[in-house]
Coordinates of C-alpha atoms in Angstrom, one line a residue:
Chain A
X1 CA 62.8 -26.0 69.1
X2 CA 64.7 -22.7 68.4
X3 CA 66.9 -22.2 65.4
X4 CA 70.3 -21.0 66.6
X5 CA 72.9 -19.5 64.3
X6 CA 75.9 -20.8 66.3
X7 CA 76.9 -24.6 66.0
X8 CA 79.9 -26.3 67.4
X9 CA 81.8 -28.3 64.8
X10 CA 84.6 -30.1 66.6
X11 CA 87.1 -27.5 67.8
X12 CA 85.5 -24.9 65.6
X13 CA 82.3 -22.9 65.4
X14 CA 80.1 -22.4 62.5
X15 CA 78.2 -18.9 62.5
X16 CA 75.2 -18.8 60.2
X17 CA 74.3 -15.1 59.4
X18 CA 71.5 -13.5 57.7
X19 CA 72.8 -11.2 55.0
X20 CA 70.0 -8.7 55.5
X21 CA 71.2 -8.2 59.1
X22 CA 75.0 -8.4 58.8
X23 CA 76.1 -6.4 55.7
X24 CA 78.7 -7.7 53.2
X25 CA 80.9 -4.9 54.1
X26 CA 81.2 -5.9 57.7
X27 CA 81.9 -9.6 56.8
X28 CA 84.6 -8.5 54.4
X29 CA 86.2 -6.3 57.1
X30 CA 86.1 -9.2 59.5
X31 CA 87.8 -11.6 57.0
X32 CA 90.4 -9.0 56.3
X33 CA 91.0 -8.3 60.0
X34 CA 91.1 -11.9 61.3
X35 CA 92.2 -14.1 58.3
X36 CA 93.7 -16.8 60.5
X37 CA 90.6 -16.9 62.9
X38 CA 87.7 -16.7 60.5
X39 CA 87.1 -18.0 57.1
X40 CA 84.1 -18.0 54.8
X41 CA 82.6 -21.6 54.7
X42 CA 80.0 -21.6 52.0
X43 CA 76.6 -20.1 51.2
X44 CA 74.0 -22.5 52.5
X45 CA 71.1 -20.4 51.3
X46 CA 70.6 -17.3 49.1
X47 CA 70.3 -15.0 52.1
X48 CA 72.6 -16.7 54.4
X49 CA 76.4 -16.7 54.8
X50 CA 78.3 -19.2 56.9
X51 CA 81.6 -18.3 58.8
X52 CA 84.0 -20.8 60.3
X53 CA 85.5 -19.6 63.5
X54 CA 88.7 -21.6 64.1
X55 CA 88.7 -21.6 67.9
X56 CA 87.0 -24.0 70.4
X57 CA 85.9 -21.3 72.9
X58 CA 82.4 -20.0 72.5
X59 CA 83.2 -16.5 73.5
X60 CA 85.6 -16.1 70.5
X61 CA 82.7 -17.2 68.2
X62 CA 80.4 -14.7 70.0
X63 CA 83.1 -11.9 69.8
X64 CA 82.9 -12.4 66.0
X65 CA 79.2 -11.5 66.2
X66 CA 80.0 -8.4 68.3
X67 CA 82.6 -7.3 65.9
X68 CA 80.0 -7.5 63.0
X69 CA 77.4 -5.7 65.0
X70 CA 79.9 -2.9 65.8
X71 CA 80.9 -2.6 62.3
X72 CA 77.3 -2.6 61.0
X73 CA 76.6 0.4 63.4
X74 CA 79.7 2.3 62.6
X75 CA 79.1 2.2 58.8
Chain B
X1 CA 72.9 -24.8 59.2
X2 CA 71.6 -24.2 62.6
X3 CA 72.2 -25.5 66.0
X4 CA 69.5 -26.4 68.7
X5 CA 69.3 -24.0 71.7
X6 CA 68.7 -26.0 74.9
X7 CA 65.7 -24.2 76.4
X8 CA 64.8 -23.6 79.9
X9 CA 61.2 -24.8 79.9
X10 CA 60.2 -22.9 82.9
X11 CA 60.6 -19.7 81.0
X12 CA 58.5 -20.7 78.1
X13 CA 55.0 -21.2 79.6
X14 CA 52.0 -19.7 77.8
X15 CA 49.0 -18.1 79.3
X16 CA 46.1 -17.6 76.7
X17 CA 47.5 -15.7 73.7
X18 CA 50.2 -14.1 75.7
X19 CA 53.7 -15.9 75.9
X20 CA 57.0 -14.8 77.5
X21 CA 59.0 -12.6 75.3
X22 CA 62.3 -13.7 76.7
X23 CA 63.3 -17.2 76.6
X24 CA 66.4 -18.3 78.4
X25 CA 68.6 -21.2 77.4
X26 CA 72.2 -22.3 77.2
X27 CA 74.6 -23.4 74.4
X28 CA 77.8 -25.1 75.3
X29 CA 77.0 -24.3 79.0
X30 CA 76.8 -20.5 78.2
X31 CA 73.5 -19.0 79.4
X32 CA 71.7 -16.8 76.9
X33 CA 68.4 -14.9 76.6
X34 CA 66.5 -15.0 73.3
X35 CA 64.3 -12.0 72.5
X36 CA 61.8 -11.7 69.8
X37 CA 61.6 -8.2 68.2
X38 CA 58.9 -7.2 65.8
X39 CA 60.5 -5.1 63.1
X40 CA 57.2 -3.5 62.4
X41 CA 57.5 -1.7 65.7
X42 CA 61.3 -1.4 66.0
X43 CA 63.4 -0.6 62.8
X44 CA 66.7 -2.5 62.2
X45 CA 68.5 0.7 62.9
X46 CA 67.0 0.8 66.3
X47 CA 67.9 -2.8 67.1
X48 CA 71.5 -2.1 66.0
X49 CA 71.7 1.0 68.2
X50 CA 70.4 -0.8 71.2
X51 CA 72.7 -3.8 70.6
X52 CA 75.6 -1.5 70.3
X53 CA 75.1 -0.1 73.8
X54 CA 75.4 -3.7 75.1
X55 CA 78.7 -4.7 73.4
X56 CA 80.9 -4.0 76.5
X57 CA 78.9 -6.3 78.8
X58 CA 77.2 -8.7 76.5
X59 CA 77.5 -10.8 73.3
X60 CA 74.8 -10.0 70.8
X61 CA 73.7 -12.2 67.9
X62 CA 70.8 -11.2 65.6
X63 CA 69.0 -13.6 63.3
X64 CA 65.8 -13.7 61.3
X65 CA 62.9 -15.4 62.9
X66 CA 60.3 -17.6 61.5
X67 CA 58.6 -14.9 59.6
X68 CA 60.2 -11.8 58.2
X69 CA 58.6 -9.5 60.8
X70 CA 60.3 -11.1 63.8
X71 CA 64.0 -10.9 64.5
X72 CA 65.6 -13.1 67.1
X73 CA 68.2 -11.4 69.4
X74 CA 70.4 -13.6 71.4
X75 CA 72.1 -12.0 74.4
X76 CA 74.9 -13.7 76.3
X77 CA 76.1 -12.1 79.5
X78 CA 79.9 -11.7 79.4
X79 CA 80.1 -11.9 83.3
X80 CA 77.8 -14.9 83.7
X81 CA 75.2 -12.7 85.3
X82 CA 71.3 -12.8 85.0
X83 CA 70.7 -12.9 81.2
X84 CA 66.9 -12.3 81.7
X85 CA 67.6 -9.0 83.3
X86 CA 70.0 -8.2 80.4
X87 CA 67.1 -9.1 78.1
X88 CA 64.6 -6.7 79.8
X89 CA 67.3 -3.9 79.8
X90 CA 67.6 -4.6 76.0
X91 CA 63.9 -4.0 75.6
X92 CA 64.2 -0.7 77.5
X93 CA 67.1 0.3 75.2
X94 CA 64.9 -0.4 72.2
X95 CA 62.2 2.0 73.5
X96 CA 64.9 4.6 74.2
X97 CA 66.4 4.5 70.7
X98 CA 62.8 4.2 69.0
X99 CA 61.9 7.2 70.7
X100 CA 65.3 9.0 69.8
X101 CA 65.0 8.2 66.2
X102 CA 61.3 9.3 66.0
X103 CA 62.1 12.6 67.7
X104 CA 65.1 13.1 65.2
X105 CA 62.8 12.5 62.3
X106 CA 60.1 14.9 63.7
X107 CA 62.7 17.7 64.4
X108 CA 64.7 17.2 61.2
X109 CA 63.4 20.6 59.8
X110 CA 64.3 22.4 63.0
X111 CA 67.8 20.7 63.3
X112 CA 68.5 21.6 59.7
X113 CA 67.6 25.3 60.3
X114 CA 69.8 25.5 63.5
X115 CA 72.7 23.9 61.7
X116 CA 72.4 26.4 58.8
X117 CA 72.4 29.2 61.4
X118 CA 75.5 27.7 63.1
X119 CA 77.3 27.4 59.8
X120 CA 76.4 31.0 58.8
X121 CA 77.8 32.3 62.0
X122 CA 81.1 30.5 61.4
X123 CA 81.5 31.6 57.7
X124 CA 80.0 35.1 57.0
X125 CA 80.4 34.2 53.3
X126 CA 77.5 31.8 53.5
X127 CA 75.4 34.4 55.3
X128 CA 76.1 36.9 52.7
X129 CA 75.2 34.6 49.9
X130 CA 71.9 33.6 51.6
X131 CA 71.0 37.3 52.2
X132 CA 71.8 38.1 48.5
X133 CA 69.6 35.1 47.5
X134 CA 66.8 36.3 49.7
X135 CA 67.0 39.8 48.3
X136 CA 67.0 38.4 44.7
X137 CA 63.9 36.3 45.6
X138 CA 62.2 39.4 47.1
X139 CA 62.9 41.4 43.9
X140 CA 61.5 38.7 41.7
X141 CA 58.4 38.7 43.8
X142 CA 58.1 42.4 43.5
X143 CA 58.5 42.3 39.8
X144 CA 55.6 39.8 39.6
X145 CA 53.4 42.0 41.7
X146 CA 54.0 45.3 40.0
X147 CA 52.3 44.6 36.6
X148 CA 49.3 43.2 38.3
X149 CA 48.8 46.4 40.5
X150 CA 49.5 48.7 37.5
X151 CA 46.9 46.8 35.4
X152 CA 44.3 47.2 38.1
X153 CA 45.0 51.0 38.4

């Protein structure tokens, strides 16, 4: 069994991210850039952060991951 | 909270102590490759750089593995192509950037010298200041040397 950070939740996706990999800055930029698409769900663990992606398409949730990676790289 | 990746069992066979480093599977019908990357070999900076080159043709998710040394990298092909091939290309890209960063670190001194030269050629003031500093340093050295020589004689 492999733990996977992306879970479908009805018509939404929950993205569980490690804070040591995705910086707080990049997550803050994402929330600022797409406030209607992404919201902060809750902190499940100390080192994790959960994002709720309000779209049923998987590629939209995956695009969120790409946005965070590109922001991490550019900072 | 974590989902479970449906694993393609044919890709996870083991032989002795060796096991496949790329696992393929699917989530919501979308094929993906799961790569395990050792952070003792490849830095996080290298993993970011390699992932960045794939952003136009793949979706990348990075997560911590079971222990702190291993990172799981999940790659989804944007065009529904061969994800295993994409995974292999990712490993190549890791090598490429690991080499690049090690060279940059090794050549840091030379790069600094070249950059200083370039800046000096653009602004002569920098060059004059550096020359002045060099002269002052030489004069100080001479002053230190002179009493010793006179003492000997």
